[in-house]
Tab-separated table of C-alpha atoms and ligand atoms in Angstrom:
chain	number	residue	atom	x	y	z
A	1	UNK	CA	120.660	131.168	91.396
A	2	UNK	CA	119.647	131.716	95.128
A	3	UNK	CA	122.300	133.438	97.283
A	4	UNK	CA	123.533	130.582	99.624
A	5	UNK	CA	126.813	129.172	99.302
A	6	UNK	CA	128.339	126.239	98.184
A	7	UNK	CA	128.461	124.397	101.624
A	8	UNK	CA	125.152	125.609	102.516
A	9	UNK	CA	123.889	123.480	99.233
A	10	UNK	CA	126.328	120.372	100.154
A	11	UNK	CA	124.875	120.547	103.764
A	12	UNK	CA	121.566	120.971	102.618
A	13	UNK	CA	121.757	117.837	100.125
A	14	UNK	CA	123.014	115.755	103.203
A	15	UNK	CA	120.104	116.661	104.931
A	16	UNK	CA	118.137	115.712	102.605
A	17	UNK	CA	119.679	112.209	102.023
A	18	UNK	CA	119.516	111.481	105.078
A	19	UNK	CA	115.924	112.167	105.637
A	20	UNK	CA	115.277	109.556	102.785
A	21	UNK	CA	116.067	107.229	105.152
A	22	UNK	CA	113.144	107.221	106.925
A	23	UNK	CA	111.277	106.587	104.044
A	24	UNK	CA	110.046	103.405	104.640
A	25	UNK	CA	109.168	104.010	108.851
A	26	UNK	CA	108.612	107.840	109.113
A	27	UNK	CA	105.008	107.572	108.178
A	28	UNK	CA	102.841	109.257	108.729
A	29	UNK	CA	104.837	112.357	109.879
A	30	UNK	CA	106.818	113.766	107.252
A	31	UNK	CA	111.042	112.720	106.699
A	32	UNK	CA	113.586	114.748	107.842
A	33	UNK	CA	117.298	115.101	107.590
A	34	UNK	CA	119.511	117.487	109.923
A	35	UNK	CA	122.932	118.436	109.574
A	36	UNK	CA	124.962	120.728	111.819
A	37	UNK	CA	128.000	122.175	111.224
A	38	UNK	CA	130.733	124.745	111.449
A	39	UNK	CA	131.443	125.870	108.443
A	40	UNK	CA	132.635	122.826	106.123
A	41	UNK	CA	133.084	120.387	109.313
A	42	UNK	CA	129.577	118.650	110.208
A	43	UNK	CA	129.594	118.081	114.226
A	44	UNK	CA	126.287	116.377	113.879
A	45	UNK	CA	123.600	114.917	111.808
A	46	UNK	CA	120.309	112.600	112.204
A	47	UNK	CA	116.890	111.435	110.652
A	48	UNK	CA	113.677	111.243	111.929
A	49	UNK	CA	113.332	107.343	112.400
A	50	UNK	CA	109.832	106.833	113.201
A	51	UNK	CA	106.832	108.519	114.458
A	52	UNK	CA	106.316	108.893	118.237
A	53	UNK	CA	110.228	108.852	118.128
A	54	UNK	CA	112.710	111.651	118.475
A	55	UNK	CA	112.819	114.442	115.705
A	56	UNK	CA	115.834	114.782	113.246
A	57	UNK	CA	117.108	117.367	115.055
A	58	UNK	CA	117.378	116.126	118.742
A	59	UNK	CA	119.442	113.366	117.009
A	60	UNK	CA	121.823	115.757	115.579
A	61	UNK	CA	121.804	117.792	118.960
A	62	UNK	CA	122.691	115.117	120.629
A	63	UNK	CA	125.601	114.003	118.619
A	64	UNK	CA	127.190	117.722	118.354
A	65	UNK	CA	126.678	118.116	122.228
A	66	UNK	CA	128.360	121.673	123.424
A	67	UNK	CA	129.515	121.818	119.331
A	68	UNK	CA	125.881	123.229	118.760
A	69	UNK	CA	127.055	126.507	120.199
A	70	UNK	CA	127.324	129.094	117.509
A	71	UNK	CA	126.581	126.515	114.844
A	72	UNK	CA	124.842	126.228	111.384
A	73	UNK	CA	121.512	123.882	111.283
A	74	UNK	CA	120.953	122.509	107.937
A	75	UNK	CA	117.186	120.399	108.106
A	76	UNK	CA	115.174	119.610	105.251
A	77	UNK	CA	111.669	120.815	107.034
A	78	UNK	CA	111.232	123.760	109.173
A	79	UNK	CA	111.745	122.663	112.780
A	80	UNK	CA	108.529	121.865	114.872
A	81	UNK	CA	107.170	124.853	117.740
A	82	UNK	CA	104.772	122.298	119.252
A	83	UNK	CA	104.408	119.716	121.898
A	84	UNK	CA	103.309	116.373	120.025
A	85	UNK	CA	104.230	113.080	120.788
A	86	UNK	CA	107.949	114.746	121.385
A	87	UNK	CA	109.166	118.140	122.462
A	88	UNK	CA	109.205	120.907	120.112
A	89	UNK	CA	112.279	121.602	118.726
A	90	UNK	CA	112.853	124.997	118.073
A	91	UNK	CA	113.138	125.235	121.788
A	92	UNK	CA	115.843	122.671	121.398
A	93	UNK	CA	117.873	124.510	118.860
A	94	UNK	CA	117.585	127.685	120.838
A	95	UNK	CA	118.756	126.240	123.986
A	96	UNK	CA	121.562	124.246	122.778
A	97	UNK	CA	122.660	128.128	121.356
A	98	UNK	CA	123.011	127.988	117.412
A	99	UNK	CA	123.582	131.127	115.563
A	100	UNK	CA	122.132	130.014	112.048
A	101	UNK	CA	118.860	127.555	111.053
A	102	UNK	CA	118.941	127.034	107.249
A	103	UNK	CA	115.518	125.277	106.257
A	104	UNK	CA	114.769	123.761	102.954
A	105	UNK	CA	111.111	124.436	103.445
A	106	UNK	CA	107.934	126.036	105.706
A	107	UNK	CA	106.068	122.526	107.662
A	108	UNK	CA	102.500	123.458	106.636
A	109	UNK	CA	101.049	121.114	109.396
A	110	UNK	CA	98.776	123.905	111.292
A	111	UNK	CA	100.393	124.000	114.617
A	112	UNK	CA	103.966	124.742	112.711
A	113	UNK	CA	103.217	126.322	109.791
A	114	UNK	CA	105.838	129.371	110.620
A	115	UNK	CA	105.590	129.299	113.849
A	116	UNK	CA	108.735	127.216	113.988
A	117	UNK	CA	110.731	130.096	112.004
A	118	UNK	CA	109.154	133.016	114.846
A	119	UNK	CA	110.467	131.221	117.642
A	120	UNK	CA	113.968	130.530	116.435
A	121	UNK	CA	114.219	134.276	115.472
A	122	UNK	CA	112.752	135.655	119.031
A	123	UNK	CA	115.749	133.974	120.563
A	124	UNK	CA	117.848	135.747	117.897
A	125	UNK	CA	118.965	133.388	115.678
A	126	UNK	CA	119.306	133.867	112.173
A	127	UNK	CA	116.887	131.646	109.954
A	128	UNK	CA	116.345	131.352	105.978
A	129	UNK	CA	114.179	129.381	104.192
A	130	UNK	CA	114.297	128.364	100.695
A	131	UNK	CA	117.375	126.241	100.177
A	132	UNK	CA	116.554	123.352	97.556
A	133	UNK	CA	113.153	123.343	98.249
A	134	UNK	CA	112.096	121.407	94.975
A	135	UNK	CA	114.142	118.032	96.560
A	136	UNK	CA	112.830	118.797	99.939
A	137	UNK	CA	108.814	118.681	98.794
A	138	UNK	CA	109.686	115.766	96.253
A	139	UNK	CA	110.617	113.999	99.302
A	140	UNK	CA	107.713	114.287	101.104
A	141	UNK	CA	105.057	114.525	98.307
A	142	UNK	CA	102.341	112.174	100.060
A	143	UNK	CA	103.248	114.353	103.554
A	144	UNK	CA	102.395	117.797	101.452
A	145	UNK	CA	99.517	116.441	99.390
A	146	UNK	CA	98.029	115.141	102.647
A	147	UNK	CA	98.198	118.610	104.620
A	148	UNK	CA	98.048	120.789	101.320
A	149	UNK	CA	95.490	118.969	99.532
A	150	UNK	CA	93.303	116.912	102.170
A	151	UNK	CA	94.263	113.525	100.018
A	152	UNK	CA	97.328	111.536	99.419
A	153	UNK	CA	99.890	111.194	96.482
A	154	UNK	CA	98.231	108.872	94.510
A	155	UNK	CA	100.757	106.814	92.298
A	156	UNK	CA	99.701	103.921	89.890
A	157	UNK	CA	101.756	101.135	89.211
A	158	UNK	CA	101.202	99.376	85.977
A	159	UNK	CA	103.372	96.121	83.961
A	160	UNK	CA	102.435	96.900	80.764
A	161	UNK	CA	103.521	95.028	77.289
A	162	UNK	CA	105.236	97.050	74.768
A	163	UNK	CA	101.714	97.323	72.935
A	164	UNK	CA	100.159	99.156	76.104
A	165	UNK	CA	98.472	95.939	77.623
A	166	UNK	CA	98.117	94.727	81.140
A	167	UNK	CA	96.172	91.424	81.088
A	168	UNK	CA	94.962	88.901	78.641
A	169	UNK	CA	91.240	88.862	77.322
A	170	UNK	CA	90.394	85.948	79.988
A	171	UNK	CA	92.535	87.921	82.752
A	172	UNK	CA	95.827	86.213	83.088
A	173	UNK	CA	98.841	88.444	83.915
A	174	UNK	CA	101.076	86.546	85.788
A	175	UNK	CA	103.471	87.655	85.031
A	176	UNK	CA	104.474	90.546	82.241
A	177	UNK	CA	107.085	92.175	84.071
A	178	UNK	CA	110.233	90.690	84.757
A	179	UNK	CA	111.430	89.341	88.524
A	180	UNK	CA	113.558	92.572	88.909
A	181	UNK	CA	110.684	94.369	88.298
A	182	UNK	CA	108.556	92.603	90.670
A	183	UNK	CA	111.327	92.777	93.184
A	184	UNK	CA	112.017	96.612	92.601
A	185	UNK	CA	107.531	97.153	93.061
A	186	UNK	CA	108.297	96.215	96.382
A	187	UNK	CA	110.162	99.237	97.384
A	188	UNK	CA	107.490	101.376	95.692
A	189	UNK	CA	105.291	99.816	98.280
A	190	UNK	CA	107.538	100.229	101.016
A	191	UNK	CA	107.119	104.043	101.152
A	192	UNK	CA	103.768	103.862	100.460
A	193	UNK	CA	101.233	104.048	103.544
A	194	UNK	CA	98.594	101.853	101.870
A	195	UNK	CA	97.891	99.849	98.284
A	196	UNK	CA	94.913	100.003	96.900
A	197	UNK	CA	93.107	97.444	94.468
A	198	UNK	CA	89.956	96.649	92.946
A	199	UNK	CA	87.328	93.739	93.685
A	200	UNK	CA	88.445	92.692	89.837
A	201	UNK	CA	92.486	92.149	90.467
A	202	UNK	CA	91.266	90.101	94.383
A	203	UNK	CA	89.287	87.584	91.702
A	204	UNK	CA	91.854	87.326	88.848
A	205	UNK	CA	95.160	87.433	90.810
A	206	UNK	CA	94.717	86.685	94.002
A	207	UNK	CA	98.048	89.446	95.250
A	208	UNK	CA	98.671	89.459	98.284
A	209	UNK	CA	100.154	93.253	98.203
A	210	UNK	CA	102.436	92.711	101.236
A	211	UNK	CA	106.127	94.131	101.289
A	212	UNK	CA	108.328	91.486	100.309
A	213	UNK	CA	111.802	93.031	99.858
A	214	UNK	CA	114.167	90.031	100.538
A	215	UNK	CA	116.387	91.441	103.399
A	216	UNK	CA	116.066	92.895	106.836
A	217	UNK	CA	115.319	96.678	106.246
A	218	UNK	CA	113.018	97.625	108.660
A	219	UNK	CA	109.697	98.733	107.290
A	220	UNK	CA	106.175	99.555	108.054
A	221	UNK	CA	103.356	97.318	106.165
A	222	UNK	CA	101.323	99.634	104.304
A	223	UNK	CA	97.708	99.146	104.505
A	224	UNK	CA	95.970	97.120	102.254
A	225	UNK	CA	92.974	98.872	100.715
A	226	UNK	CA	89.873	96.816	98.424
A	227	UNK	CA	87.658	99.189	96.712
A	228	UNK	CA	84.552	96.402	96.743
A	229	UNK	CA	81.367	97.906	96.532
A	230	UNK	CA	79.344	95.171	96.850
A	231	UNK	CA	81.838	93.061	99.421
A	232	UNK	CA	81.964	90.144	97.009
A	233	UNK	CA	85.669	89.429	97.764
A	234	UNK	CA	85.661	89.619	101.143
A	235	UNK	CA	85.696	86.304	102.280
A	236	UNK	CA	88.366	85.172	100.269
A	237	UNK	CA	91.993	85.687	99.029
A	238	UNK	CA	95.309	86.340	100.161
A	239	UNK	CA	94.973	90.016	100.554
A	240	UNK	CA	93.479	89.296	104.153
A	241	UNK	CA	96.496	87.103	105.098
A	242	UNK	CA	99.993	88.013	107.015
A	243	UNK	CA	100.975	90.756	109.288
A	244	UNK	CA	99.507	93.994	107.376
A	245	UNK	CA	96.086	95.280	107.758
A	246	UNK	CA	93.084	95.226	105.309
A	247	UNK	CA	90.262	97.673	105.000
A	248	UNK	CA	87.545	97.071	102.483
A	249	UNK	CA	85.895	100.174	101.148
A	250	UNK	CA	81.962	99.269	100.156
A	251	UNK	CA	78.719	100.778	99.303
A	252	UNK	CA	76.593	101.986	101.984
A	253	UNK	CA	73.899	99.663	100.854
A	254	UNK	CA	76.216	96.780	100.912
A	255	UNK	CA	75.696	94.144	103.596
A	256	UNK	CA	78.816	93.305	105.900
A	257	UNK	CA	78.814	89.627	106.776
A	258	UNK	CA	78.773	88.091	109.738
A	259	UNK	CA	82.222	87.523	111.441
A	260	UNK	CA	83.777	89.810	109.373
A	261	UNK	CA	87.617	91.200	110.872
A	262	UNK	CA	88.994	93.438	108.470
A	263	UNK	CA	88.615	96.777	108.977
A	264	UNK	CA	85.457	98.283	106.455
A	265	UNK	CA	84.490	101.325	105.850
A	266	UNK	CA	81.871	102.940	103.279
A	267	UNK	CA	82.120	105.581	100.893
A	268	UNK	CA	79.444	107.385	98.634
A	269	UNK	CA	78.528	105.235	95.513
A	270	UNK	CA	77.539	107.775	92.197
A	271	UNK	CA	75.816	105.458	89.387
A	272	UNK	CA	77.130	102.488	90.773
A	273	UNK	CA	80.810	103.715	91.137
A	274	UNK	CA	82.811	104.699	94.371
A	275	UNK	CA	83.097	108.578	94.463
A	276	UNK	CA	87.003	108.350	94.445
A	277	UNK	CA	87.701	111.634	95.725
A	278	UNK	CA	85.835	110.798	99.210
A	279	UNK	CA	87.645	107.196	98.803
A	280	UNK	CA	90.871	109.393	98.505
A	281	UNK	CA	89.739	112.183	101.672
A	282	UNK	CA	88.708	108.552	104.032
A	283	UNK	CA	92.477	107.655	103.262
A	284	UNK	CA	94.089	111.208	104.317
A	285	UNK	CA	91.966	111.383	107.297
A	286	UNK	CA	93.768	107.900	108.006
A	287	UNK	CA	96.540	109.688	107.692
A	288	UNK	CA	98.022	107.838	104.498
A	289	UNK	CA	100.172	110.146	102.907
A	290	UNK	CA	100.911	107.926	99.421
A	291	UNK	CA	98.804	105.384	97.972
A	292	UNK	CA	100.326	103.285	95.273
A	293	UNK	CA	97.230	101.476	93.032
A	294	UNK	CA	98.370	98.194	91.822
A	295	UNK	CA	94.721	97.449	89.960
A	296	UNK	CA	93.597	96.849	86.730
A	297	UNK	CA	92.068	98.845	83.725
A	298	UNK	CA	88.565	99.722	85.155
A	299	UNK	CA	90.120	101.688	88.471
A	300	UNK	CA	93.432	102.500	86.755
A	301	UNK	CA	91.231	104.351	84.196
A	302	UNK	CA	88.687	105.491	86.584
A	303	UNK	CA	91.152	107.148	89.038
A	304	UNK	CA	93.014	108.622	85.078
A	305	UNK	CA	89.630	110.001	84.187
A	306	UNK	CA	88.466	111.640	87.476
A	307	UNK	CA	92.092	113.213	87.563
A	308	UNK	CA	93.287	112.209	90.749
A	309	UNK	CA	96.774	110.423	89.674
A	310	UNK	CA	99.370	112.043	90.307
A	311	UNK	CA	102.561	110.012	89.057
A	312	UNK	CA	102.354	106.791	87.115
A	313	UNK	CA	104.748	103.742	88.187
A	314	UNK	CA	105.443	101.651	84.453
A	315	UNK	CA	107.325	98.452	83.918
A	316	UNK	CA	107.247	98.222	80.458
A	317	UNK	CA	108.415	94.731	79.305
A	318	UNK	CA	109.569	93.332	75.953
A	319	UNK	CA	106.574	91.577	74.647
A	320	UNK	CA	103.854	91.946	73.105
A	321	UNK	CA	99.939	90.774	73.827
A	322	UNK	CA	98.037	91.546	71.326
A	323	UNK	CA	94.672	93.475	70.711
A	324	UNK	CA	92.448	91.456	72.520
A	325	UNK	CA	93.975	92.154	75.438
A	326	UNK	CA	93.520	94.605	77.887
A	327	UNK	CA	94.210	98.028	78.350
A	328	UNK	CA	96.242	100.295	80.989
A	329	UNK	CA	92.983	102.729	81.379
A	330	UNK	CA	89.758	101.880	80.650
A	331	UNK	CA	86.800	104.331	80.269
A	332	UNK	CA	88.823	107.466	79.095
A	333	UNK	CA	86.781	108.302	76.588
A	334	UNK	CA	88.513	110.219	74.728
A	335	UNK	CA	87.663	110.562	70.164
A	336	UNK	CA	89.736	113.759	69.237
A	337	UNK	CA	93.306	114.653	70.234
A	338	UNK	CA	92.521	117.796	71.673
A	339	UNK	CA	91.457	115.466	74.865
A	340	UNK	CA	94.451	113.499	74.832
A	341	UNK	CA	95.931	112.715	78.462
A	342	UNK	CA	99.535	114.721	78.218
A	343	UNK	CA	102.371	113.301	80.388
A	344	UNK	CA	105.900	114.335	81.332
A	345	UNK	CA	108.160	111.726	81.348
A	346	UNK	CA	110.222	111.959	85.015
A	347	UNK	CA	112.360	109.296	84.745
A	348	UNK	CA	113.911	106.186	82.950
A	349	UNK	CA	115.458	102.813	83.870
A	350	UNK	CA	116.689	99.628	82.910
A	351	UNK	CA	115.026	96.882	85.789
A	352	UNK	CA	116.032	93.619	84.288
A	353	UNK	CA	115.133	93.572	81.006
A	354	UNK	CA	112.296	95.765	81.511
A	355	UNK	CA	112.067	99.192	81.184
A	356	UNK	CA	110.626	101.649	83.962
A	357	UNK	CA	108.774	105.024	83.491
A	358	UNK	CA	108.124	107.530	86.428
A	359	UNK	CA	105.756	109.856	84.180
A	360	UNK	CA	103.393	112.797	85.776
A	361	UNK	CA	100.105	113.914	84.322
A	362	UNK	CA	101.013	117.750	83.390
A	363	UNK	CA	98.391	118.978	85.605
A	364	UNK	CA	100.924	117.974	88.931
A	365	UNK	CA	103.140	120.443	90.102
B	401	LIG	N1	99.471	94.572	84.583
B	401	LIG	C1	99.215	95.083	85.759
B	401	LIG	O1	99.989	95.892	86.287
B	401	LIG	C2	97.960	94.674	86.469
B	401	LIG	C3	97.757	95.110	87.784
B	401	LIG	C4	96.589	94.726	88.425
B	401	LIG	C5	95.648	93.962	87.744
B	401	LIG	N2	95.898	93.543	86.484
B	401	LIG	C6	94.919	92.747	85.743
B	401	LIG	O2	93.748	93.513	85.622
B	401	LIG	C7	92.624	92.645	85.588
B	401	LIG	C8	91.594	93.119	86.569
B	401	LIG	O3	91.200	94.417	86.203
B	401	LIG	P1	89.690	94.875	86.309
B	401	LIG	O4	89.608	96.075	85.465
B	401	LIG	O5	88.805	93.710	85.999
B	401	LIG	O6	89.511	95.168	87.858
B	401	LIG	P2	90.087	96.301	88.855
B	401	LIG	O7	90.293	97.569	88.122
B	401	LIG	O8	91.201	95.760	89.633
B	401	LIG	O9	88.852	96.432	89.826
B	401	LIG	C9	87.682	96.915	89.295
B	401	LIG	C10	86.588	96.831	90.310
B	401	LIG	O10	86.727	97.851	91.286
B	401	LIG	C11	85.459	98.287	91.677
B	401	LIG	N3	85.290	99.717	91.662
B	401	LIG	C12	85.017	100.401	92.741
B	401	LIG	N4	84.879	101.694	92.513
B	401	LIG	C13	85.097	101.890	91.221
B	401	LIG	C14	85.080	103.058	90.408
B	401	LIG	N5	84.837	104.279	90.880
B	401	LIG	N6	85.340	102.883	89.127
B	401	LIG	C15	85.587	101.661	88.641
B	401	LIG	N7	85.623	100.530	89.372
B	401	LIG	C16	85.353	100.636	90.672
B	401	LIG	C17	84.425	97.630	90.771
B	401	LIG	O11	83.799	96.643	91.554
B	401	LIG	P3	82.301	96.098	91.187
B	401	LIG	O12	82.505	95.249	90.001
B	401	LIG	O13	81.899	95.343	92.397
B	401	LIG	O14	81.471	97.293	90.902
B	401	LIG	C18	85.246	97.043	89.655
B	401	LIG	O15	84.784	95.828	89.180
B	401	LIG	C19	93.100	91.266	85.907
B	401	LIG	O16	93.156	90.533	84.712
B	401	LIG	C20	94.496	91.502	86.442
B	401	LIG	O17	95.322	90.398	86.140
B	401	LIG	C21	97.027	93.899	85.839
C-alpha cells in the first residue's frame, strides 16, 4: 500500500480516464488527464486533445479559474517545464497558486524529465510522484517505449481459427473473424500511429488498413506502413487509396519507379530480410509511438523471433482450418520445449462470437 488517501486514488483514476480520451488524437505527445480539486469537490478537470493544442492542465486551469488557489492537482504525467508548441506548465500551476501537484508519473521526454517536479517545488509547492503509476505507463506504452526504448509498442493483431491458423494453403482469409471482431480491430488501429504489413498480405488481401469505426469520433489516420523489399506492390492495391498516408519500406538496392507518391524509405536488408529493429528505430524517429502489425505468418513470425513484440492482439474464432493451412508465426524454429515462446495472458473477451486475447511475451514489463 502507498500512503495516499482514498480521494487522492479516486482523483488520480479520473485523471487517468480522462486522459484516455485522447487516445485516438493525442499522438504523438503522450495522453494526459488533470483533475483539480479541494479535497473531495473537483473545481476542474481536462485532457490533452491534440498535439500543438493546449496541455491537460491549462484546460483544467481554466475551468477552476481563482478555485486553483490553494488547490490539489491530480495529472497522470508530470507537468511540462518547457516551451514547445505551448507554454510550459509548471509555470502555469505555480502562478494560478496551488498548494499540492500529485503526479502519477516522471515525463522522461529530455527537456522534462524532472525538471517539471524542481520548478513546482522552487515556488513551494508540495509535489509527489508515484500515485498509480502502473495505469498511468499502461496508458501511454507506445509514448514510453518511444522515449525509453528508441522504438514503438509493437502490437500484432492476428484472427486465428481455434486450431492456430490464419489463412488457407492458397491464401484466402476473408474472413475468420467475426464482423464484431473486424469492427472492434478498428479501434486497435485508432490508437495506433501507424499499421504495418507485409508485401505478402498487399497481394493476397488487398486491406486497405484505414480506420473505419462507423461513427463520428474524431481520429487521426495512422500511417500505413509496407515492409516491400523489392517494391513489387507498389503500384497497386488499396493500401495507397483514401485520406491516410503510405510509406513503403524497401531495400536499398531496390529501384523506386518512376512517378512514384507515397512516401519510401529504405532500411538495411540482412540475407535478404529487413533488419526489423532499424525498420522499428525509422518508425520512432517518425515519431510513431504504437504500431499494430496486421500481416501474415512470415513477418508475424519474423517480428516473434527477433523479439520485438510486445503484446499480441487475438480474435480467436470458432472454426477450424485444418493442417494445411497456415500458421500464426512462421520461422520460429523452435524442436525442444525449453525454447518455447512463454506468454501471459492480459486479458479476455467475448467480441461476437469470437473470442479475444490481449497476451504479452514474458520478456515485457
Ligand atoms: N488471419 C490474419 O489475421 C491475417 C492477417 C494478415 C494476413 N493474413 C494472411 O497471411 C497471408 C500472407 O502472409 P505472408 O506470410 O505470405 O506475408 P506477410 O507476412 O504479410 O508479408 C511477408 C513479406 O514481407 C516481406 N518482408 C520484409 N521484411 C521481412 C522480414 N524481415 N522477414 C520476413 N518477411 C519480410 C517479404 O517480402 P519479399 O517476399 O519481397 O521478400 C515477405 O514476403 C495471406 O494469406 C493473408 O490472407 C492473415
Amino acid at each position: 500500500m502507498d500512503h495516499f488517501s482514498a480521494t487522492d486514488h479516486a482523483m488520480m483514476a479520473r485523471a487517468i480516464r480522462l486522459a484516455g480520451r485522447g487516445a485516438y488524437t493525442t499522438r504523438p505527445n503522450p495522453m494526459v488527464g488533470c483533475v483539480i480539486a479541494h479535497g473531495d469537490e473537483v473545481v476542474g478537470e481536462g485532457w490533452h486533445v491534440r498535439a500543438g493544442e493546449a496541455h491537460a492542465e491549462v484546460h483544467a486551469l481554466q475551468q477552476a479559474g481563482e478555485r486553483a488557489k490553494g488547490a490539489t492537482v491530480y495529472v497522470s504525467l508530470e507537468p511540462c517545464a518547457h516551451t514547445g508548441r505551448t507554454g510550459p506548465c509548471a509555470d502555469a500551476l505555480v502562478a494560478a497558486g496551488v498548494s499540492r501537484v500529485v503526479a502519477a508519473m516522471r515525463d522522461p521526454f529530455p527537456q522534462v524529465d524532472g525538471a517539471g517536479f524542481d520548478k513546482l517545488q522552487a515556488a513551494g509547492i508540495a509535489v509527489e510522484s508515484g500515485l498509480m503509476v502502473g495505469d498511468a505507463r499502461g496508458l501511454n506504452r507506445g509514448y514510453l517505449s518511444r522515449q525509453e526504448r528508441g522504438r514503438p509498442w509493437v502490437r500484432i493483431k492476428l484472427a486465428t481459427s481455434l486450431d492456430g491458423r490464419t489463412a488457407l494453403e492458397n491464401g484466402e482469409s476473408k474472413w475468420i473473424s467475426g464482423e464484431a471482431s473486424r469492427h472492434d480491430v478498428q479501434h486497435w488501429r485508432a490508437r495506433a500511429g501507424a499499421i504495418l504489413t507485409g508485401a505478402g498480405t498487399v497481394l493476397a488481401d488487398d486491406p486497405s488498413l484505414t480506420v473505419r469505426l462507423g461513427d463520428d469520433t474524431p481520429f487521426l489516420p495512422p500511417l500505413r506502413v509496407v515492409l516491400d523489399p523489392g517494391l513489387a506492390t507498389v503500384t497497386r492495391g488499396r493500401v495507397r487509396e483514401g485520406d491516410a498516408p503510405t510509406l513503403y519500406i524497401h531495400a536499398p538496392d531496390a529501384k523506386r519507379p518512376r512517378g512514384m507518391t507515397a512516401q519510401a524509405a529504405t532500411a538495411p536488408v540482412k540475407g535478404g530480410l529487413f533488419d526489423l529493429e532499424a525498420v522499428l528505430k525509422l518508425l520512432a524517429e517518425r515519431e510513431i509511438n504504437e504500431v499494430q502489425i496486421e500481416a501474415g505468418a512470415t513477418l508475424a513470425g519474423a517480428f516473434m523471433a527477433a523479439g520485438l513484440v510486445d503484446e499480441i492482439l487475438l480474435y480467436v474464432a470458432p472454426v477450424l482450418l485444418g493442417e494445411n493451412a497456415r500458421p500464426m508465426f512462421d520461422g520460429l524454429g523452435i524442436t525442444t520445449m525449453a525454447e518455447r515462446h512463454h506468454l501471459r495472458i492480459v486479458e479476455t473477451r467475448y467480441i461476437g462470437h469470437d473470442v479475444r486475447l490481449l497476451l504479452q511475451p514474458m520478456h515485457t514489463g
